[in-house]
XYZ file of C-alpha atoms in Angstrom:
591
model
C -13.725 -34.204 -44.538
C -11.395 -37.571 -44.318
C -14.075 -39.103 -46.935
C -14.446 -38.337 -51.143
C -18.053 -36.549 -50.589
C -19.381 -36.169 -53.722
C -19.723 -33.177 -56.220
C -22.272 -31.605 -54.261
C -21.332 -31.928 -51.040
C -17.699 -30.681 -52.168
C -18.663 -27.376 -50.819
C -19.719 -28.264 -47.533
C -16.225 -30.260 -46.875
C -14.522 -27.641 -47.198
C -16.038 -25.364 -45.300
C -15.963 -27.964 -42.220
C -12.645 -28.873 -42.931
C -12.373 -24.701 -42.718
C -14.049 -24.872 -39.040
C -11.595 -23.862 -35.703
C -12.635 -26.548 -34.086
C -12.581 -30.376 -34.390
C -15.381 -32.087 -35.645
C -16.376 -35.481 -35.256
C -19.147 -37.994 -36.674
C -19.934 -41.084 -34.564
C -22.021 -43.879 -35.606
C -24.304 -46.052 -33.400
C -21.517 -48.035 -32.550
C -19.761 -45.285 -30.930
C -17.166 -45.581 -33.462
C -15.779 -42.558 -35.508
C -16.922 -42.462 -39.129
C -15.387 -39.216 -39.930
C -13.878 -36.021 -38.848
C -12.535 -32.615 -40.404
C -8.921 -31.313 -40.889
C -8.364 -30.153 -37.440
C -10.177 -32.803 -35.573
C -7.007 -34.915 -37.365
C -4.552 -32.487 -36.310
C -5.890 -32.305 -33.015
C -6.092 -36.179 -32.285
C -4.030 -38.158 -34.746
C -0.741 -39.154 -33.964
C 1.953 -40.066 -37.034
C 1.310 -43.652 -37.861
C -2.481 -43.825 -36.169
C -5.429 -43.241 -37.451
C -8.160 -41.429 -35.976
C -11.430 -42.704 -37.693
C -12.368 -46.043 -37.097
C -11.403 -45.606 -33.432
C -14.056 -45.986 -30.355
C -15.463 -42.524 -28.839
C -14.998 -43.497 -25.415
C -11.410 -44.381 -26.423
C -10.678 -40.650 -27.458
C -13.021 -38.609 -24.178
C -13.060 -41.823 -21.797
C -15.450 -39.192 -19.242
C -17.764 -38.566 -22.422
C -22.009 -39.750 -21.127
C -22.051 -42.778 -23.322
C -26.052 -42.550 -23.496
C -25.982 -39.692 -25.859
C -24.313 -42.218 -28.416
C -27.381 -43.564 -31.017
C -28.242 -46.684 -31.034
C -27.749 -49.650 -28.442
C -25.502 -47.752 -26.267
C -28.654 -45.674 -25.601
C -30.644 -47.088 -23.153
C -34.469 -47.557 -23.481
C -36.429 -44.927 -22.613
C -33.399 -42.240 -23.014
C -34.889 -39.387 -25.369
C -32.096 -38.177 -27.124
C -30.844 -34.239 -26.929
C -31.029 -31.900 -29.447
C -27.610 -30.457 -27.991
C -25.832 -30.392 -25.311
C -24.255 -27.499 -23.153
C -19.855 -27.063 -24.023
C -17.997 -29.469 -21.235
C -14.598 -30.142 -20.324
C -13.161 -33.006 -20.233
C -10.039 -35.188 -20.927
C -9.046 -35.942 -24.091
C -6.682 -38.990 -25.273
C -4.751 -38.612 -28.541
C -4.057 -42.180 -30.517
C -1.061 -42.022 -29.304
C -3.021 -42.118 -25.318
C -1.340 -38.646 -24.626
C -3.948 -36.173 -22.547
C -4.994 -32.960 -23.431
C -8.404 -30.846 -21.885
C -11.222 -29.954 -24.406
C -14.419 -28.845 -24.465
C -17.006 -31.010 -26.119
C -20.505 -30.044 -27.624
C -22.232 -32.923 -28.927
C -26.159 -33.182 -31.031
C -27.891 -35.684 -33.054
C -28.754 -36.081 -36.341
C -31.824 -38.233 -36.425
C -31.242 -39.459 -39.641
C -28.044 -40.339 -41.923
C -29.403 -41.166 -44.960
C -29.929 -39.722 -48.470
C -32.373 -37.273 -49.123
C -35.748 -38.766 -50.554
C -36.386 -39.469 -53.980
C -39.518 -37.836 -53.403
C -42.072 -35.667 -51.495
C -44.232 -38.852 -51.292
C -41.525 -40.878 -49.485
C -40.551 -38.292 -47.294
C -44.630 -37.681 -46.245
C -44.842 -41.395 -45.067
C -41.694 -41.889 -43.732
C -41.908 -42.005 -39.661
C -38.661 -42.310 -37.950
C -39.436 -40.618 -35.020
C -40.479 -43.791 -32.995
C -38.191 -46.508 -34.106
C -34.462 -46.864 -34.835
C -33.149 -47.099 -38.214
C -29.681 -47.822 -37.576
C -28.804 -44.446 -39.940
C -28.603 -42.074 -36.663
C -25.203 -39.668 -36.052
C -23.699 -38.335 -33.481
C -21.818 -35.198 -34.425
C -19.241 -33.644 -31.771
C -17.660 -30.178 -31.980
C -14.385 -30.465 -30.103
C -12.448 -27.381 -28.960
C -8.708 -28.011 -27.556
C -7.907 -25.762 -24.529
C -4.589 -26.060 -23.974
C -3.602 -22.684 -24.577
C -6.988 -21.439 -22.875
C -6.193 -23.841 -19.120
C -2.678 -22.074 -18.814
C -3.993 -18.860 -19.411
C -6.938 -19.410 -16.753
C -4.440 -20.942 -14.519
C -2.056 -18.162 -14.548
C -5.261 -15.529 -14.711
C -6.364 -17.602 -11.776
C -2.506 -17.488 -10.160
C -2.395 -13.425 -10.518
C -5.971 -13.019 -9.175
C -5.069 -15.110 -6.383
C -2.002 -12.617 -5.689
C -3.810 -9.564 -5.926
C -6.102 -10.403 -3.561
C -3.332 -11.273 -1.156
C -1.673 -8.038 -1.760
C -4.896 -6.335 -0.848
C -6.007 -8.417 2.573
C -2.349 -7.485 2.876
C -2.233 -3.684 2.282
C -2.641 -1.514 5.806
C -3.839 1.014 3.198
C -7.548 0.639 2.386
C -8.275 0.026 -1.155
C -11.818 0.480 -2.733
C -13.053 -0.314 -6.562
C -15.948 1.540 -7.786
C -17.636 1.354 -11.783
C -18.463 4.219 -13.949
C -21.396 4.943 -11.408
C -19.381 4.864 -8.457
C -20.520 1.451 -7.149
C -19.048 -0.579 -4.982
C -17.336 -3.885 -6.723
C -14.097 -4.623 -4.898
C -13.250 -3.279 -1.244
C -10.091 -4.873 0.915
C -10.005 -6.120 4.770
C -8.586 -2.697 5.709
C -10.844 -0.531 3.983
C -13.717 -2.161 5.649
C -12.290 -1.772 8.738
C -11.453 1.605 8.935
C -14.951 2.339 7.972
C -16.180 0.256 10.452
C -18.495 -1.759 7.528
C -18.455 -5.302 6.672
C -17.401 -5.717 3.120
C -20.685 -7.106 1.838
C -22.620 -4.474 3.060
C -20.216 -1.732 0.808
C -20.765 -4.197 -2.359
C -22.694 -2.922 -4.687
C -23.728 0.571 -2.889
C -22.876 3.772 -3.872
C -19.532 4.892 -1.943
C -20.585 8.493 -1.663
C -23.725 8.749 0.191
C -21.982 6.042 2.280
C -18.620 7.473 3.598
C -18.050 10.853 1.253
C -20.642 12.714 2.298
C -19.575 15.719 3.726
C -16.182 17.823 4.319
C -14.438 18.051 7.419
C -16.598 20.976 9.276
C -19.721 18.370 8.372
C -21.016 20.348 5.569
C -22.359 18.800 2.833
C -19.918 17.469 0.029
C -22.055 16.920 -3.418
C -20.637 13.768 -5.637
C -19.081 16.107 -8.536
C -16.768 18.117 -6.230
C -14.950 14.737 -4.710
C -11.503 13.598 -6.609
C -14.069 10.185 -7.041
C -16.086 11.736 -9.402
C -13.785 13.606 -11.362
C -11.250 10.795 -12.021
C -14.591 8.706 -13.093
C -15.464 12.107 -15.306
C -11.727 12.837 -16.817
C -9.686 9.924 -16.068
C -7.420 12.115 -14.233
C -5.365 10.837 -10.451
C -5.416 12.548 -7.735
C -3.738 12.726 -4.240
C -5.481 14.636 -1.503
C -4.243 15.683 1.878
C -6.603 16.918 4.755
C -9.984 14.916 3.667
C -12.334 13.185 6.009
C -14.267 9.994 5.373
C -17.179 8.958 7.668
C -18.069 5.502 9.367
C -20.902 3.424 9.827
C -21.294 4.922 13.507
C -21.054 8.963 11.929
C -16.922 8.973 13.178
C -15.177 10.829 11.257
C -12.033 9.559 10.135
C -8.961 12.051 8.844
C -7.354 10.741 5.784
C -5.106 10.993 2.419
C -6.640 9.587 -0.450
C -5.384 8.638 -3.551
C -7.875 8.242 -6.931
C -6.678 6.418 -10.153
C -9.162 5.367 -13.299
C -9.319 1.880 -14.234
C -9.348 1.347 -18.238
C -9.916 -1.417 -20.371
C -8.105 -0.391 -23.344
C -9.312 3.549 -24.074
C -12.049 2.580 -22.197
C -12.747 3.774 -18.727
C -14.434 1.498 -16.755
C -13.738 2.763 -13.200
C -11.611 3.957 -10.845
C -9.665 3.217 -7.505
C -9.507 4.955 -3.828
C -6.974 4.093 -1.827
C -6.646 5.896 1.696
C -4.204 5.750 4.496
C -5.805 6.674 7.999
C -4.035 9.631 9.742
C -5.001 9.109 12.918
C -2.174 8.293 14.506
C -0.070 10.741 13.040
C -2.351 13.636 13.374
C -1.912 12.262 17.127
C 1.905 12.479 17.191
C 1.779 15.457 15.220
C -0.179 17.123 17.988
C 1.761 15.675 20.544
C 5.042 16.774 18.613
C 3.640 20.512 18.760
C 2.939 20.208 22.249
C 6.401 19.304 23.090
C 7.738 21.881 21.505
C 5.601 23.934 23.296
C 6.554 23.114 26.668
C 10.156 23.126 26.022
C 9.988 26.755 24.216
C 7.606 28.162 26.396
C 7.519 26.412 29.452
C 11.039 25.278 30.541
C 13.406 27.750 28.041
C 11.876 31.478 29.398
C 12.135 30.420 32.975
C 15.870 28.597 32.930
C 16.972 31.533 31.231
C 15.595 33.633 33.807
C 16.996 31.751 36.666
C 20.223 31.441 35.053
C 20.351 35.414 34.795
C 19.352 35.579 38.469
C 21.989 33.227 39.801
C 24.689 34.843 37.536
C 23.820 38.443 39.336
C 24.361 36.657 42.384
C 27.400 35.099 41.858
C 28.876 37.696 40.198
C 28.160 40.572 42.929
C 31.443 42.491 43.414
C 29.987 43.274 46.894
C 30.874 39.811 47.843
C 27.948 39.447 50.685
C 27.735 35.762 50.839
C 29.844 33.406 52.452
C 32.639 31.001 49.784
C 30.506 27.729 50.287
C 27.066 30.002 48.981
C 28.788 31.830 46.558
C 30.445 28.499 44.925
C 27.104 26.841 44.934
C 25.575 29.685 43.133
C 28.056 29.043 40.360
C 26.933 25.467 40.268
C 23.389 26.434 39.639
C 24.290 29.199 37.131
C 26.067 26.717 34.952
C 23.811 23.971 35.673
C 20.906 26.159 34.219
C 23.554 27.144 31.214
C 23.912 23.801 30.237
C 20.153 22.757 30.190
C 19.206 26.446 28.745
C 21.797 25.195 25.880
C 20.386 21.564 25.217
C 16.454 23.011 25.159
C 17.968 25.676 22.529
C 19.851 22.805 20.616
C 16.880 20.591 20.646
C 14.632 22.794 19.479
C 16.857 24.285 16.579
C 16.895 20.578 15.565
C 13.287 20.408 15.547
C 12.703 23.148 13.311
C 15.456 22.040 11.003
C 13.649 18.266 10.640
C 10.324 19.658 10.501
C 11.642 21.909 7.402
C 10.882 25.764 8.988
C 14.587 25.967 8.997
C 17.137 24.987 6.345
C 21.132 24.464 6.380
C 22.629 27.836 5.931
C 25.714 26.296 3.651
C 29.266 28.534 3.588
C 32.814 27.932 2.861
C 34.418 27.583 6.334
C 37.670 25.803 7.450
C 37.728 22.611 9.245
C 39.433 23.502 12.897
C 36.925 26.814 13.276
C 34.286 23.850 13.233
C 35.848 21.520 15.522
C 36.540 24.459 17.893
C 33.405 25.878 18.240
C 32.069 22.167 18.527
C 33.736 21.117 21.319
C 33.525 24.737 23.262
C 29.254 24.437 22.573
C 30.327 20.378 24.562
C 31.795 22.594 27.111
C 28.699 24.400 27.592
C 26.595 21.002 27.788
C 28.738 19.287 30.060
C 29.699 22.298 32.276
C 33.631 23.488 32.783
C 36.427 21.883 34.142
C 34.794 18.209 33.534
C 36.638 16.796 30.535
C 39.824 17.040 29.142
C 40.501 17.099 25.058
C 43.634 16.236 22.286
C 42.079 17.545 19.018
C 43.298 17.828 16.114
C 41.872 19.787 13.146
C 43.437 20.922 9.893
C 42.569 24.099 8.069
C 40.680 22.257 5.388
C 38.162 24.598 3.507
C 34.226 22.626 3.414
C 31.130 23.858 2.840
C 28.735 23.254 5.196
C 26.453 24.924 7.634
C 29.204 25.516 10.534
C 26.522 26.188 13.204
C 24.532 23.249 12.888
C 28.131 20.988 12.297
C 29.784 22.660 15.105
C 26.128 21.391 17.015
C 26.068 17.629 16.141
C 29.882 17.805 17.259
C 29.394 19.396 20.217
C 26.427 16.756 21.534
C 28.174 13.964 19.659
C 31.661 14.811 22.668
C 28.839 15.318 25.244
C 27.793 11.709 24.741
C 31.076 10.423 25.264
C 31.908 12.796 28.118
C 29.795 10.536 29.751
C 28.221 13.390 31.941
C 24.018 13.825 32.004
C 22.463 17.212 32.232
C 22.542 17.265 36.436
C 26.926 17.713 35.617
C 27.132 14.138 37.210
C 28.884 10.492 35.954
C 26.771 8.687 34.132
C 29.278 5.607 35.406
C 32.505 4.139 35.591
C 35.076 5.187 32.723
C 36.325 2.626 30.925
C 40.456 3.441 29.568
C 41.756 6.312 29.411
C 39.383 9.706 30.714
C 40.549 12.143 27.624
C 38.460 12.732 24.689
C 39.962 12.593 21.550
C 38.969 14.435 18.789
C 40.687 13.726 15.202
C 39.471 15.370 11.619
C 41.229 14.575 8.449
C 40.078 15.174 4.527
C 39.532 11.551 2.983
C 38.556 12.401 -0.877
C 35.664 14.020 -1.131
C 34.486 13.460 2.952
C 35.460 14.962 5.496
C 36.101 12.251 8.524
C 35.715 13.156 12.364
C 36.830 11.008 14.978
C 35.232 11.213 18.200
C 36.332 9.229 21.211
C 35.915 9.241 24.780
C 35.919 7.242 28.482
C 32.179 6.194 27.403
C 30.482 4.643 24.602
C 28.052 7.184 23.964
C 24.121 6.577 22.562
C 22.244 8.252 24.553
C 18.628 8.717 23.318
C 19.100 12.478 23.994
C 22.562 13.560 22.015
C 22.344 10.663 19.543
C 19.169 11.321 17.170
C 19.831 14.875 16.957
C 23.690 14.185 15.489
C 22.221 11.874 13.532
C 19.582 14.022 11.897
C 22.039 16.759 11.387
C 24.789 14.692 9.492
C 21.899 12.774 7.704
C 20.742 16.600 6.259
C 24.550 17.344 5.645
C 24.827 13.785 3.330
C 26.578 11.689 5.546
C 26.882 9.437 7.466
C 27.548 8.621 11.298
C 29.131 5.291 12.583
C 30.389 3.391 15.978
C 33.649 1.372 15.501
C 35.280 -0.644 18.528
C 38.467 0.743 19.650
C 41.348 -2.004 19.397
C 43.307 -2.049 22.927
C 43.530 -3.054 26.510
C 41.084 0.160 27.220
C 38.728 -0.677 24.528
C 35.224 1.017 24.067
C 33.264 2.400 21.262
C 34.338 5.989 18.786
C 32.193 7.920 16.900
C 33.246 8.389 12.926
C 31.211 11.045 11.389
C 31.956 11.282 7.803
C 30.483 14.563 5.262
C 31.038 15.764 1.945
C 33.398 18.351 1.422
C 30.829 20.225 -0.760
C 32.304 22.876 -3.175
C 34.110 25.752 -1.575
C 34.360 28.794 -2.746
C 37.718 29.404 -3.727
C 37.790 33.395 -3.693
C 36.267 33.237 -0.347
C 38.348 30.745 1.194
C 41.794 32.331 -0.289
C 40.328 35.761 1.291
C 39.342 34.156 4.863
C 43.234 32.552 4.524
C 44.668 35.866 4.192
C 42.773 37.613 6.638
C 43.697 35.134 9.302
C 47.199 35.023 8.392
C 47.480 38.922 8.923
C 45.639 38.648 11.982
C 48.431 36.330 13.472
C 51.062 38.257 11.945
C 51.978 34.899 9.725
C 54.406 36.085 6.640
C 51.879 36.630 3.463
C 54.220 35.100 1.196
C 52.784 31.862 -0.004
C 55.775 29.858 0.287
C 56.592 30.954 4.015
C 52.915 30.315 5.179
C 53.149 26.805 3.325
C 56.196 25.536 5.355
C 54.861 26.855 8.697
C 51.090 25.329 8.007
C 53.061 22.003 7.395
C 55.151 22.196 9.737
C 52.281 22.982 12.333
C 50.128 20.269 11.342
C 52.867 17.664 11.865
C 53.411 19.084 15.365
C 49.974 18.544 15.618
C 49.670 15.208 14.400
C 52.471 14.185 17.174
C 50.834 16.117 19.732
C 47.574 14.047 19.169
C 48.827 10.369 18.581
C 50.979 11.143 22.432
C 47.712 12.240 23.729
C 46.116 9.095 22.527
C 49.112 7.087 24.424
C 48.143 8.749 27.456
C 50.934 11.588 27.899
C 49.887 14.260 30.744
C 51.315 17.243 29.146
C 50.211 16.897 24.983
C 46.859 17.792 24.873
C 45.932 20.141 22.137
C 43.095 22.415 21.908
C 42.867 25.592 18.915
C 42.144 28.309 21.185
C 38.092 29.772 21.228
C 37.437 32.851 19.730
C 34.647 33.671 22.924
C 34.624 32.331 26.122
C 32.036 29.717 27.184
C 28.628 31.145 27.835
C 28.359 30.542 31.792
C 31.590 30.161 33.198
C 33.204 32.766 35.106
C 36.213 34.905 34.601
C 38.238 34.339 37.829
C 37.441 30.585 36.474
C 38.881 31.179 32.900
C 41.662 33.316 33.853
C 42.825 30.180 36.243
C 43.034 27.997 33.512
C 44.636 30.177 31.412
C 47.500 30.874 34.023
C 48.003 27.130 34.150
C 47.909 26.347 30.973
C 50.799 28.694 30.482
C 52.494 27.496 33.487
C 52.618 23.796 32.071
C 54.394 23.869 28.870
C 54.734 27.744 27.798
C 52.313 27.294 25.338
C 52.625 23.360 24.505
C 49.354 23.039 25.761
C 45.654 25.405 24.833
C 42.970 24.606 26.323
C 39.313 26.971 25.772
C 38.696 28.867 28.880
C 36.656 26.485 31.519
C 38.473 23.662 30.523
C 41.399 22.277 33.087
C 44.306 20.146 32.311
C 44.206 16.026 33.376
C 45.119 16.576 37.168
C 41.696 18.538 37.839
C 39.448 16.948 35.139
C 36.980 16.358 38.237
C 36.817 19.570 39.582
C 34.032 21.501 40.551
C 31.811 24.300 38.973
């Protein structure tokens, strides 16, 4: 203590002066008489002093009737003790600080008695002696108020979090009671959160599987995350409402630990009753298409192709040329259903991308003959240009996402008509170069494409191939919108793709000397290159097309062989166009 106690009371000094907390002694007078090591620490500034000062100068909000003596009024019994409060706190110096003050009386301050005879007749319950203390145990909370205020802060979060969280969120204790349940939690269970408080979850909302047969408490994830501390996530599990609705859900189950100790655990659940909706709906769709449109077009279509194609020739021109209108009209939505539903199973994961090492123009050809197919024959013209790059990808479902991507910009719907007025020039342009690692594709036509039927399933096919599919604005007078789809190159297989380059080159009679078939492919590719940017400036007799390996499911011969003839007639070979597929004069012609 501040004061020389004497040889006996040496030992109690020091073992308040030893005390956490401050301690303070206050005479009648409200005045401080003394105080321990940290009570000095805690209030005394450098150059002040701390006893000798008023009480109510140092806690200002302190109840000045529990101070002995004539600030007590008449009447007032004094406490024993009184309860820890918080208050403020001045320093000498008058800074603030909070503190918790416990405060009790000690009747009497004087010496002991000399003797057991003084001590008998001594009576100072009733009347004042003037010798009366007021001893205060002061505890600073500095430290403790920031900690409650940020405790305070972060419990304030969390609780936004959770009236935020669409997922429902429940907190159970070692017995699986209720103590903490969120907004949507109680509202996908149809309960008000004060009736789930403190009640068993189980016999509320886990109480039996999905066929309604009883589910005891040790079989649920609950219960064994409460019994081993393990998570789980489950898929296909029901939980029931207040009404007896049954309510399809994934659930997730964590323990809650205070240190090794377990204390509880947490279900959160997300309601699946939407998707299990669109799910359903999903299956249904791909019901009707497969089974309810796909077996009777392709009937029709094989029905109207026997007709047209009867060598008897029965019917009169105008019937016969209306039949082959309906045969490819049927061809081209037989080919969309079958496109659309290959996508579906790829998405949906029953199929997966059949990767090879192909080259670059077999692609682009075979995409824009399957855009042939969906748009019907002699509607569009083309200036493509492709090199013989070697990628590895999965050509089918490439040559598919190319093929809708030129349909969308062909600007024709699935009844072979305009969708509107072209804007610049009518051909489509189709341009693939190796960037790096990418391979880029150019696609660009009299319309700006995005139609809610081609556009999704490009997207979802480049998206599986890892990349990426964009819209730029043309520069120009014409102006408009192109397509750039962009995919990795992948890693070729060498072996394979020398082979493939041989066999081809045989094929076409090309020299098999490396040098000689160098030169030419260079050479070719620059011829190309010109071929393409003249197309793109609009001259009638450069349009470029690598000649199909197959003809165009659905368009006749007489048809193909027309366009052939003319295609030679034009340019002696300048100009290749896939059978079906008519030159810039007749871009508008009929099935």
């Amino acid at each position: 203590m501040s004061s020389r106690p004497s040889r006996g009371a040496a030992r109690l000094a020091a073992i308040l002066d030893a005390l956490p907390d401050a301690l303070l002694l206050v005479n009648c007078n409200g005045t401080v008489v003394n105080a321990n090591s940290i009570a000095l620490e805690v209030f005394e500034s450098p150059g002040t002093a701390l006893v000798g000062r008023g009480l109510l100068d140092l806690l200002p909000d302190f109840d000045s009737k529990l101070i002995p003596g004539s600030m007590r009024r008449p009447g007032d019994a004094p406490q024993a003790r009184t309860k820890p409060t918080r208050m403020v706190a001045r320093r000498t110096d008058g800074t603030q600080f909070m503190v918790e003050v416990t405060s009790a009386n000690l009747e009497d301050g004087r010496t002991p008695y000399e003797s057991s005879f003084e001590a008998a007749f001594a009576d100072h319950g009733n009347s004042y002696t003037g010798d009366e203390l007021l001893m205060l145990v002061v505890r600073d909370l500095t430290g403790t108020v920031d900690t409650e205020a940020e405790l305070a802060r972060q419990q304030r979060q969390t609780e936004m979090i959770l009236r935020a969280a669409a997922e429902g969120v429940v907190g159970v204790d070692t017995e699986g009671r209720v103590v903490l349940v969120n907004p949507a939690a109680a509202q996908i269970l149809g309960y008000r959160a004060g009736e789930l408080g403190g009640q068993k979850l189980h016999p509320l909302v886990h109480h039996s599987r999905p066929d309604g047969s009883q589910l005891p408490w040790e079989e649920t994830p609950l219960a064994d995350s409460l019994r081993s501390g393990r998570k789980h996530r489950v898929r296909g599990q029901v939980l029931w409402t207040k009404d007896g609705r049954a309510v399809p859900v994934d659930m997730t189950t964590a323990p809650v630990r205070d240190g090794d100790q377990l204390v509880g655990a947490v279900l959160a659940f997300t309601d699946r009753t939407a998707y299990d909706a669109l799910a359903a709906r999903h299956e249904q769709l791909l019901a009707v298409l497969e089974s309810g449109l796909r077996g009777p077009l392709e009937q029709l279509r094989g029905e109207l192709g026997g007709l047209a194609a009867d060598p008897a020739g029965q019917l009169w021109p105008e019937a016969n040329q209306t039949l082959h209108y309906l045969a490819a009209g049927y061809a081209r939505m037989t080919a969309l259903v079958d496109n659309v539903l290959g996508y579906q199973r790829l998405d949906a994961g029953a199929e997966r991308l059949a990767r090879e090492t192909v080259s670059l123009d077999e692609v682009v050809s075979a995409g824009v003959e399957g855009a042939i197919e969906l748009i019907g024959p002699g509607r569009a013209q083309f200036a493509v240009h492709a090199p013989p790059v070697d990628v590895e990808v999965d050509p089918v479902r490439l040559a598919q996402a190319l093929a809708h991507l030129v349909a969308d910009v062909a600007g024709v719907d699935a009844t072979g008509n305009a969708q509107g007025p072209a804007s610049g020039d009518s051909t489509i342009v189709v341009a693939a170069a190796q960037r790096g690692d990418v391979v880029r594709i150019e696609v660009r036509g009299p319309y700006g494409g995005g139609s809610p039927v081609h556009e999704p399933l490009v997207r979802g096919i480049v998206r599986r191939h890892g990349g990426v599919l964009q819209t730029h604005q043309v520069p120009g007078a014409g102006g408009g919108s192109a397509y750039v789809l962009e995919v990795p190159v992948g890693s070729p297989d060498p072996e394979r793709a020398a082979a493939r380059r041989k066999r081809g080159a045989q094929e076409q009679g090309a020299p098999e000397a490396r040098g000689e078939q160098g030169a030419e492919e260079t050479q070719g590719s620059l011829d190309t290159q010109e071929a393409q940017a003249q197309a793109a400036r609009g001259g009638g007799e450069t349009t470029v097309m690598p000649v199909p390996s197959q003809p165009v499911r659905g368009t006749p011969a007489a048809h193909a062989a027309g366009a052939a003839h003319a295609a030679e007639a034009a340019g002696g070979g300048a100009i290749a166009l896939p059978p079906g597929s008519q030159g810039r004069t007749d871009a508008a012609a009929p099935d």
